[in-house]
């Protein structure tokens, strides 16, 4: 009987799923919207509602899958967002969106009270990290209710728990919390004490692809008793899905936010971590054992959407910008006007477009994004040494003019993978189920990958 694997990618906009066969081919897909709630306090989500969205995506994919034995389920997810539970497993507060900035005061306190925070965690002291969100919740919930907190689970671990798995803290996701000491690979006890949380708030620390029990069949009977695993941080798992695993590899994931993921081994020392973070590049554990990941983020996709909307072109209709892309591709070097775009922050200043033809403006926008990516990659190389290859994936990688601009990064591969995060999660489930020995022994990316050389 054919062995199949299910990969879930619980993301900011969408919960996606893919069924992958043992040879690594995607054979079915599904999705469901991520149902955030915008409240006066900020953006959050009911964890049970989020779980049901992940299940809906899984069912959608399984309904279209061929007959076979489902050996494993891997779950990747967005980072920083998570579920705070009491000792009886009850939810203490809705899950706060990773991009929600309601922990600004707590972030300032982190920088003041935990002077070794950057070197210990590989993160800047900002509202994005989980520690700032948890310290904020201490004031919101009050001492009695917050004092009942006994477990924090990232989104992927929450989904695995609800499918019947045991609680684990996968290292790439734990690296985004501010609760993990990177060097000791252990809870950051000073940070936990500072936030008023128990030392064992995180579950057992594991690498991606570690078995975490089996599907209990309650919420997802279609999956039988498949082995469960937390596959890790969605960007890093997407890298696995397109073959970005070896030290020196770089993933350029082009969505609303553009993520640059550089695989590093051996691990960086404290000084290199500090220099990396000072340049806007965080450091954490990779999903592959013994490796770290340098992660840089730019709001490139958001900026490109703004330009298209200003040009009165639907950003969600690639066919509607074929003429625009053709004009941008035909633009000679130096012909496009100068254009500055905000790529580092969600705080968007008014967009001022030059007086030029739409195709020239579009070329200028794409070039501005390419410069931002090149600068970020240059800083990563200055810390970790020259990279070996860049693999581009994500929605914007399907735009021919955007992909053309990636040539400035050197040799760029764009594999024909439909859902890289789901494929990576499924393959790591294959490691947990015993189909593959490790993350270094996964099926190769499907053929027909296009390569664009400088």
Short mmCIF file of C-alpha atoms in Angstrom, two decimals:
data_model
loop_
_atom_site.label_atom_id
_atom_site.label_comp_id
_atom_site.label_asym_id
_atom_site.label_seq_id
_atom_site.Cartn_x
_atom_site.Cartn_y
_atom_site.Cartn_z
CA UNK A 1 0.00 0.00 0.00
CA UNK A 2 1.21 3.52 -0.86
CA UNK A 3 2.69 5.40 2.10
CA UNK A 4 1.35 8.94 2.43
CA UNK A 5 2.24 11.89 4.67
CA UNK A 6 0.19 14.93 5.69
CA UNK A 7 1.82 18.32 6.20
CA UNK A 8 0.03 21.24 7.86
CA UNK A 9 1.23 24.84 7.73
CA UNK A 10 -0.78 26.95 10.16
CA UNK A 11 0.04 30.43 8.89
CA UNK A 12 -0.91 34.03 9.46
CA UNK A 13 -3.37 34.30 6.58
CA UNK A 14 -4.22 30.69 5.82
CA UNK A 15 -4.04 27.20 7.27
CA UNK A 16 -2.68 25.06 4.45
CA UNK A 17 -2.35 21.30 4.06
CA UNK A 18 -0.75 18.93 1.59
CA UNK A 19 -0.63 15.18 1.20
CA UNK A 20 2.78 14.00 0.01
CA UNK A 21 3.75 10.50 -1.14
CA UNK A 22 6.88 8.71 0.03
CA UNK A 23 8.76 9.88 -3.08
CA UNK A 24 8.17 13.49 -2.04
CA UNK A 25 5.49 14.44 -4.59
CA UNK A 26 2.56 16.62 -3.54
CA UNK A 27 -0.61 14.72 -4.44
CA UNK A 28 -3.38 16.78 -2.81
CA UNK A 29 -3.88 20.17 -1.19
CA UNK A 30 -6.33 21.92 1.10
CA UNK A 31 -6.70 25.19 2.94
CA UNK A 32 -8.86 27.24 5.27
CA UNK A 33 -8.59 30.89 6.35
CA UNK A 34 -6.93 31.67 9.67
CA UNK A 35 -9.82 33.22 11.66
CA UNK A 36 -8.28 36.12 13.58
CA UNK A 37 -10.40 38.40 15.72
CA UNK A 38 -9.65 42.12 15.83
CA UNK A 39 -10.49 43.47 19.29
CA UNK A 40 -9.91 46.79 21.09
CA UNK A 41 -6.94 45.11 22.80
CA UNK A 42 -5.40 43.89 19.54
CA UNK A 43 -5.40 40.94 17.14
CA UNK A 44 -5.97 37.52 18.68
CA UNK A 45 -7.59 34.17 18.07
CA UNK A 46 -9.46 31.54 20.03
CA UNK A 47 -7.13 28.50 20.11
CA UNK A 48 -10.00 26.06 19.59
CA UNK A 49 -11.20 27.98 16.55
CA UNK A 50 -7.65 27.96 15.18
CA UNK A 51 -7.42 24.21 15.70
CA UNK A 52 -10.67 23.67 13.82
CA UNK A 53 -9.33 25.73 10.90
CA UNK A 54 -6.24 23.49 10.77
CA UNK A 55 -8.47 20.41 10.82
CA UNK A 56 -10.61 21.84 8.00
CA UNK A 57 -7.50 22.33 5.84
CA UNK A 58 -6.36 18.78 6.63
CA UNK A 59 -9.74 17.30 5.70
CA UNK A 60 -9.76 19.29 2.47
CA UNK A 61 -6.40 17.79 1.48
CA UNK A 62 -7.22 14.25 2.61
CA UNK A 63 -10.48 14.30 0.64
CA UNK A 64 -8.50 14.72 -2.57
CA UNK A 65 -5.70 12.30 -1.75
CA UNK A 66 -5.24 8.92 -3.44
CA UNK A 67 -5.75 5.70 -1.53
CA UNK A 68 -2.91 4.76 0.77
CA UNK A 69 -1.69 4.47 4.34
CA UNK A 70 -1.21 7.79 6.12
CA UNK A 71 2.00 7.21 8.06
CA UNK A 72 2.57 10.62 9.63
CA UNK A 73 1.29 14.14 10.22
CA UNK A 74 3.71 17.06 10.53
CA UNK A 75 2.60 20.49 11.73
CA UNK A 76 4.50 23.69 10.99
CA UNK A 77 3.28 27.08 12.16
CA UNK A 78 3.86 30.75 12.58
CA UNK A 79 6.08 31.58 15.55
CA UNK A 80 5.66 33.78 18.68
CA UNK A 81 1.91 33.15 18.83
CA UNK A 82 0.93 30.46 21.33
CA UNK A 83 -1.48 29.12 23.91
CA UNK A 84 -1.12 29.65 27.68
CA UNK A 85 -2.63 26.82 29.74
CA UNK A 86 -3.22 26.15 33.42
CA UNK A 87 -2.39 22.88 35.18
CA UNK A 88 -5.64 21.29 33.99
CA UNK A 89 -5.04 22.23 30.35
CA UNK A 90 -7.54 25.09 30.33
CA UNK A 91 -6.89 28.08 28.07
CA UNK A 92 -6.09 31.22 30.08
CA UNK A 93 -6.30 33.79 27.26
CA UNK A 94 -6.83 33.93 23.49
CA UNK A 95 -3.65 33.49 21.45
CA UNK A 96 -2.13 36.89 20.62
CA UNK A 97 -1.06 37.43 17.00
CA UNK A 98 2.71 37.36 16.52
CA UNK A 99 2.61 40.80 14.91
CA UNK A 100 0.48 42.33 17.68
CA UNK A 101 2.49 45.07 19.43
CA UNK A 102 0.60 45.21 22.71
CA UNK A 103 3.75 44.19 24.62
CA UNK A 104 5.73 47.36 23.83
CA UNK A 105 6.17 48.36 27.49
CA UNK A 106 7.23 44.82 28.36
CA UNK A 107 9.79 44.84 25.52
CA UNK A 108 11.38 48.01 26.91
CA UNK A 109 11.52 46.33 30.31
CA UNK A 110 13.24 43.28 28.79
CA UNK A 111 16.01 45.49 27.39
CA UNK A 112 16.40 47.16 30.79
CA UNK A 113 16.11 44.17 33.11
CA UNK A 114 17.72 41.34 31.11
CA UNK A 115 21.01 42.78 29.76
CA UNK A 116 22.13 39.45 28.27
CA UNK A 117 18.84 38.85 26.48
CA UNK A 118 20.14 39.26 22.91
CA UNK A 119 23.15 36.98 23.32
CA UNK A 120 21.18 34.36 25.29
CA UNK A 121 18.16 34.20 22.95
CA UNK A 122 19.32 35.45 19.53
CA UNK A 123 16.37 37.87 19.47
CA UNK A 124 15.97 41.63 19.79
CA UNK A 125 13.90 42.91 22.71
CA UNK A 126 10.70 43.73 20.81
CA UNK A 127 6.95 43.12 21.30
CA UNK A 128 7.16 40.29 18.74
CA UNK A 129 8.82 37.78 21.07
CA UNK A 130 6.60 35.64 23.26
CA UNK A 131 8.26 36.79 26.50
CA UNK A 132 6.97 40.34 25.98
CA UNK A 133 3.46 39.06 25.27
CA UNK A 134 3.47 36.87 28.38
CA UNK A 135 4.69 39.70 30.62
CA UNK A 136 1.89 41.83 29.21
CA UNK A 137 -0.64 39.07 30.02
CA UNK A 138 0.56 39.06 33.62
CA UNK A 139 -0.89 42.55 34.01
CA UNK A 140 -4.04 41.72 32.04
CA UNK A 141 -4.94 38.49 33.82
CA UNK A 142 -3.96 39.50 37.32
CA UNK A 143 -1.76 37.60 39.79
CA UNK A 144 -4.19 34.81 40.68
CA UNK A 145 -5.16 33.81 37.15
CA UNK A 146 -1.70 34.35 35.65
CA UNK A 147 -0.18 32.46 38.56
CA UNK A 148 -2.12 29.39 37.42
CA UNK A 149 -0.09 29.24 34.17
CA UNK A 150 1.77 25.94 33.84
CA UNK A 151 2.32 25.42 30.11
CA UNK A 152 2.89 27.49 26.99
CA UNK A 153 2.51 25.79 23.60
CA UNK A 154 3.35 27.26 20.21
CA UNK A 155 0.63 26.93 17.58
CA UNK A 156 2.06 23.76 15.99
CA UNK A 157 2.42 22.08 19.40
CA UNK A 158 -1.14 23.09 20.27
CA UNK A 159 -2.47 21.42 17.11
CA UNK A 160 -0.43 18.28 17.85
CA UNK A 161 -1.79 18.21 21.41
CA UNK A 162 -5.37 18.56 20.18
CA UNK A 163 -4.84 15.70 17.71
CA UNK A 164 -3.88 13.48 20.64
CA UNK A 165 -0.13 14.05 20.84
CA UNK A 166 2.06 14.75 23.84
CA UNK A 167 3.29 18.23 24.73
CA UNK A 168 6.67 19.11 23.20
CA UNK A 169 8.62 22.30 22.54
CA UNK A 170 10.31 22.04 19.14
CA UNK A 171 13.59 23.97 19.10
CA UNK A 172 13.06 26.24 16.06
CA UNK A 173 9.75 27.49 17.46
CA UNK A 174 11.05 27.69 21.04
CA UNK A 175 13.86 29.88 19.66
CA UNK A 176 11.30 32.58 18.81
CA UNK A 177 9.92 32.89 22.33
CA UNK A 178 12.68 34.55 24.34
CA UNK A 179 12.19 31.71 26.83
CA UNK A 180 15.03 29.53 25.50
CA UNK A 181 18.76 29.81 26.17
CA UNK A 182 20.27 29.04 22.76
CA UNK A 183 23.67 27.98 24.07
CA UNK A 184 22.47 25.80 26.93
CA UNK A 185 19.53 24.46 24.86
CA UNK A 186 17.47 24.82 28.01
CA UNK A 187 14.81 27.13 29.46
CA UNK A 188 16.08 30.68 30.05
CA UNK A 189 15.33 30.62 33.77
CA UNK A 190 16.10 34.28 34.47
CA UNK A 191 13.61 35.37 31.80
CA UNK A 192 10.93 33.00 33.08
CA UNK A 193 11.41 34.23 36.64
CA UNK A 194 11.32 37.84 35.46
CA UNK A 195 7.93 37.19 33.85
CA UNK A 196 6.63 35.35 36.92
CA UNK A 197 6.44 31.98 35.15
CA UNK A 198 7.52 28.47 36.21
CA UNK A 199 10.83 27.00 35.04
CA UNK A 200 9.02 24.18 33.24
CA UNK A 201 6.59 26.38 31.30
CA UNK A 202 8.03 24.94 28.07
CA UNK A 203 7.39 21.26 27.39
CA UNK A 204 10.16 18.75 26.62
CA UNK A 205 12.60 20.28 24.14
CA UNK A 206 12.83 18.25 20.92
CA UNK A 207 14.10 18.60 17.35
CA UNK A 208 11.69 18.63 14.44
CA UNK A 209 10.77 15.18 13.25
CA UNK A 210 10.60 13.72 16.76
CA UNK A 211 7.55 11.55 17.28
CA UNK A 212 5.00 13.12 19.63
CA UNK A 213 2.42 10.36 19.82
CA UNK A 214 -0.29 9.34 17.38
CA UNK A 215 -3.48 10.85 16.04
CA UNK A 216 -6.32 9.80 18.37
CA UNK A 217 -8.94 9.92 15.60
CA UNK A 218 -11.30 12.20 17.52
CA UNK A 219 -11.00 15.41 15.51
CA UNK A 220 -9.44 13.85 12.39
CA UNK A 221 -10.63 10.25 12.00
CA UNK A 222 -9.61 10.32 8.33
CA UNK A 223 -5.97 10.25 9.45
CA UNK A 224 -6.15 6.98 11.37
CA UNK A 225 -3.36 6.52 13.92
CA UNK A 226 -0.70 8.47 12.01
CA UNK A 227 2.45 9.45 13.91
CA UNK A 228 2.44 13.12 14.96
CA UNK A 229 5.37 15.53 14.95
CA UNK A 230 5.91 19.26 15.41
CA UNK A 231 7.73 20.16 12.20
CA UNK A 232 8.80 23.64 13.35
CA UNK A 233 8.83 27.30 12.37
CA UNK A 234 7.01 27.75 9.08
CA UNK A 235 9.78 29.63 7.26
CA UNK A 236 12.43 27.06 8.14
CA UNK A 237 10.09 24.18 7.29
CA UNK A 238 9.39 25.80 3.91
CA UNK A 239 13.14 25.67 3.39
CA UNK A 240 13.09 21.93 4.02
CA UNK A 241 10.28 21.70 1.49
CA UNK A 242 12.53 23.12 -1.24
CA UNK A 243 15.81 21.52 -0.19
CA UNK A 244 17.29 24.30 1.97
CA UNK A 245 18.91 22.18 4.70
CA UNK A 246 22.70 22.25 4.27
CA UNK A 247 24.90 24.90 5.93
CA UNK A 248 25.29 27.86 3.59
CA UNK A 249 21.87 27.39 1.96
CA UNK A 250 19.49 30.38 1.90
CA UNK A 251 15.72 30.41 1.54
CA UNK A 252 14.09 33.57 0.18
CA UNK A 253 10.40 33.14 1.00
CA UNK A 254 8.42 35.85 -0.75
CA UNK A 255 5.00 36.40 0.80
CA UNK A 256 3.40 39.44 2.42
CA UNK A 257 6.52 39.38 4.57
CA UNK A 258 9.70 38.25 2.86
CA UNK A 259 11.82 35.93 4.99
CA UNK A 260 15.50 35.20 4.42
CA UNK A 261 16.57 31.99 6.16
CA UNK A 262 20.27 31.09 6.22
CA UNK A 263 21.34 27.67 7.51
CA UNK A 264 24.47 27.82 9.71
CA UNK A 265 26.77 25.22 11.29
CA UNK A 266 28.56 25.18 13.64
CA UNK A 267 26.51 27.47 15.91
CA UNK A 268 27.47 31.14 16.22
CA UNK A 269 29.16 32.44 19.35
CA UNK A 270 27.67 35.22 21.53
CA UNK A 271 29.55 38.01 19.73
CA UNK A 272 28.37 36.85 16.29
CA UNK A 273 24.81 36.57 17.59
CA UNK A 274 24.93 40.14 18.90
CA UNK A 275 26.29 41.46 15.57
CA UNK A 276 23.62 39.55 13.68
CA UNK A 277 20.76 40.91 15.80
CA UNK A 278 22.14 44.46 15.61
CA UNK A 279 21.75 44.18 11.84
CA UNK A 280 18.12 43.05 12.10
CA UNK A 281 18.84 39.33 11.72
CA UNK A 282 17.68 37.00 14.50
CA UNK A 283 19.34 33.68 15.37
CA UNK A 284 17.70 30.44 16.45
CA UNK A 285 17.85 26.68 16.16
CA UNK A 286 17.19 25.15 12.75
CA UNK A 287 14.82 22.23 12.26
CA UNK A 288 17.81 20.04 11.35
CA UNK A 289 19.87 18.89 14.35
CA UNK A 290 23.12 20.70 15.10
CA UNK A 291 22.32 23.72 12.95
CA UNK A 292 21.20 27.27 13.53
CA UNK A 293 19.10 29.53 11.32
CA UNK A 294 19.66 33.22 10.72
CA UNK A 295 16.32 34.84 9.95
CA UNK A 296 15.78 38.24 8.39
CA UNK A 297 12.42 39.75 7.54
CA UNK A 298 11.26 42.48 5.17
CA UNK A 299 7.74 43.67 4.39
CA UNK A 300 8.44 43.35 0.67
CA UNK A 301 5.17 41.77 -0.39
CA UNK A 302 3.19 44.38 1.50
CA UNK A 303 5.14 47.16 -0.20
CA UNK A 304 4.60 45.66 -3.65
CA UNK A 305 0.87 45.35 -2.95
CA UNK A 306 0.74 49.02 -2.02
CA UNK A 307 2.40 50.00 -5.30
CA UNK A 308 0.00 47.87 -7.36
CA UNK A 309 -3.01 49.28 -5.52
CA UNK A 310 -1.73 52.81 -6.15
CA UNK A 311 -1.48 51.88 -9.85
CA UNK A 312 -5.07 50.55 -9.62
CA UNK A 313 -4.05 47.00 -10.42
CA UNK A 314 -5.43 44.06 -8.45
CA UNK A 315 -2.50 42.54 -6.49
CA UNK A 316 -4.32 39.21 -6.24
CA UNK A 317 -4.72 38.82 -10.00
CA UNK A 318 -1.36 37.83 -11.58
CA UNK A 319 -2.98 37.65 -15.01
CA UNK A 320 -4.02 41.27 -14.64
CA UNK A 321 -0.42 42.45 -14.45
CA UNK A 322 1.04 40.53 -17.40
CA UNK A 323 1.42 43.72 -19.43
CA UNK A 324 2.96 45.50 -16.44
CA UNK A 325 5.47 42.66 -15.92
CA UNK A 326 6.34 42.62 -19.61
CA UNK A 327 7.08 46.34 -19.51
CA UNK A 328 9.17 45.97 -16.35
CA UNK A 329 11.19 43.14 -17.91
CA UNK A 330 11.83 45.26 -20.99
CA UNK A 331 13.08 48.22 -18.95
CA UNK A 332 16.77 48.95 -19.54
CA UNK A 333 19.12 49.29 -16.53
CA UNK A 334 18.96 52.80 -15.10
CA UNK A 335 15.75 53.66 -16.96
CA UNK A 336 13.42 53.17 -13.97
CA UNK A 337 13.04 56.18 -11.63
CA UNK A 338 14.29 56.17 -8.04
CA UNK A 339 11.75 54.85 -5.52
CA UNK A 340 12.08 54.31 -1.78
CA UNK A 341 9.81 51.80 -0.06
CA UNK A 342 9.34 51.03 3.64
CA UNK A 343 10.50 47.42 4.01
CA UNK A 344 11.48 47.20 7.68
CA UNK A 345 8.34 48.26 9.52
CA UNK A 346 4.58 47.81 9.46
CA UNK A 347 4.26 51.54 10.15
CA UNK A 348 3.59 52.67 6.61
CA UNK A 349 4.38 56.27 5.59
CA UNK A 350 2.35 57.73 2.71
CA UNK A 351 3.38 56.23 -0.60
CA UNK A 352 4.60 58.78 -3.16
CA UNK A 353 5.01 57.42 -6.68
CA UNK A 354 7.12 59.21 -9.29
CA UNK A 355 5.56 60.69 -12.41
CA UNK A 356 6.36 57.88 -14.84
CA UNK A 357 4.78 55.10 -16.85
CA UNK A 358 3.29 52.29 -14.73
CA UNK A 359 5.76 49.71 -16.02
CA UNK A 360 8.69 51.92 -15.01
CA UNK A 361 7.19 52.46 -11.55
CA UNK A 362 6.69 48.72 -11.17
CA UNK A 363 10.31 48.08 -12.17
CA UNK A 364 11.45 50.71 -9.68
CA UNK A 365 9.42 49.05 -6.90
CA UNK A 366 10.82 45.60 -7.68
CA UNK A 367 14.37 46.99 -7.76
CA UNK A 368 13.84 48.71 -4.39
CA UNK A 369 12.77 45.39 -2.88
CA UNK A 370 15.72 43.59 -4.47
CA UNK A 371 18.13 46.13 -2.94
CA UNK A 372 16.62 45.55 0.50
CA UNK A 373 17.01 41.80 0.17
CA UNK A 374 20.56 42.17 -1.11
CA UNK A 375 21.50 44.37 1.86
CA UNK A 376 20.02 41.89 4.35
CA UNK A 377 21.79 38.97 2.69
CA UNK A 378 25.03 40.94 2.74
CA UNK A 379 24.77 41.40 6.50
CA UNK A 380 24.07 37.70 6.98
CA UNK A 381 27.14 36.83 4.88
CA UNK A 382 29.27 39.27 6.90
CA UNK A 383 28.35 37.39 10.08
CA UNK A 384 28.21 33.79 8.85
CA UNK A 385 30.41 33.75 5.74
CA UNK A 386 29.43 33.53 2.07
CA UNK A 387 26.26 31.65 1.22
CA UNK A 388 26.20 28.79 -1.28
CA UNK A 389 22.80 29.02 -2.97
CA UNK A 390 19.51 30.92 -2.78
CA UNK A 391 16.20 29.15 -3.26
CA UNK A 392 13.18 31.37 -3.90
CA UNK A 393 9.65 30.35 -3.05
CA UNK A 394 6.32 31.91 -2.10
CA UNK A 395 3.59 33.78 -3.95
CA UNK A 396 5.69 36.65 -5.25
CA UNK A 397 8.26 34.21 -6.66
CA UNK A 398 5.64 33.35 -9.30
CA UNK A 399 5.84 36.90 -10.67
CA UNK A 400 8.31 36.84 -13.61
CA UNK A 401 9.52 40.41 -13.06
CA UNK A 402 10.10 39.85 -9.33
CA UNK A 403 11.94 36.61 -10.03
CA UNK A 404 14.05 38.34 -12.65
CA UNK A 405 15.19 40.89 -10.05
CA UNK A 406 16.38 38.05 -7.83
CA UNK A 407 19.26 37.53 -10.26
CA UNK A 408 21.24 40.12 -8.32
CA UNK A 409 21.44 37.53 -5.50
CA UNK A 410 23.49 35.19 -7.70
CA UNK A 411 22.40 31.71 -8.75
CA UNK A 412 18.75 31.49 -7.80
CA UNK A 413 16.65 28.33 -7.91
CA UNK A 414 12.85 28.37 -8.05
CA UNK A 415 11.63 24.77 -7.59
CA UNK A 416 8.12 23.82 -8.78
CA UNK A 417 6.80 23.12 -5.27
CA UNK A 418 3.19 24.18 -4.68
CA UNK A 419 3.23 24.49 -0.87
CA UNK A 420 6.78 24.43 0.42
CA UNK A 421 5.82 24.65 4.11
CA UNK A 422 3.36 21.79 3.85
CA UNK A 423 5.79 19.65 1.86
CA UNK A 424 8.51 20.24 4.43
CA UNK A 425 6.16 19.43 7.31
CA UNK A 426 5.05 16.23 5.61
CA UNK A 427 8.63 15.10 4.98
CA UNK A 428 9.58 15.74 8.61
CA UNK A 429 6.57 13.63 9.55
CA UNK A 430 8.21 10.96 7.42
CA UNK A 431 11.29 11.21 9.65
CA UNK A 432 9.07 10.73 12.72
CA UNK A 433 7.34 7.75 11.08
CA UNK A 434 10.64 6.09 10.14
CA UNK A 435 10.34 6.54 6.37
CA UNK A 436 13.53 8.65 6.22
CA UNK A 437 16.57 8.55 8.53
CA UNK A 438 16.85 12.33 9.08
CA UNK A 439 16.24 15.79 7.63
CA UNK A 440 19.39 15.29 5.54
CA UNK A 441 17.96 12.18 3.85
CA UNK A 442 14.68 13.48 2.41
CA UNK A 443 13.46 13.01 -1.16
CA UNK A 444 14.93 15.54 -3.55
CA UNK A 445 12.91 18.49 -4.77
CA UNK A 446 10.88 17.53 -7.86
CA UNK A 447 12.55 17.90 -11.24
CA UNK A 448 11.99 20.81 -13.60
CA UNK A 449 13.41 23.36 -11.15
CA UNK A 450 14.26 26.50 -13.05
CA UNK A 451 17.64 28.12 -12.45
CA UNK A 452 18.35 31.77 -13.08
CA UNK A 453 22.05 32.65 -13.13
CA UNK A 454 23.60 36.08 -12.79
#
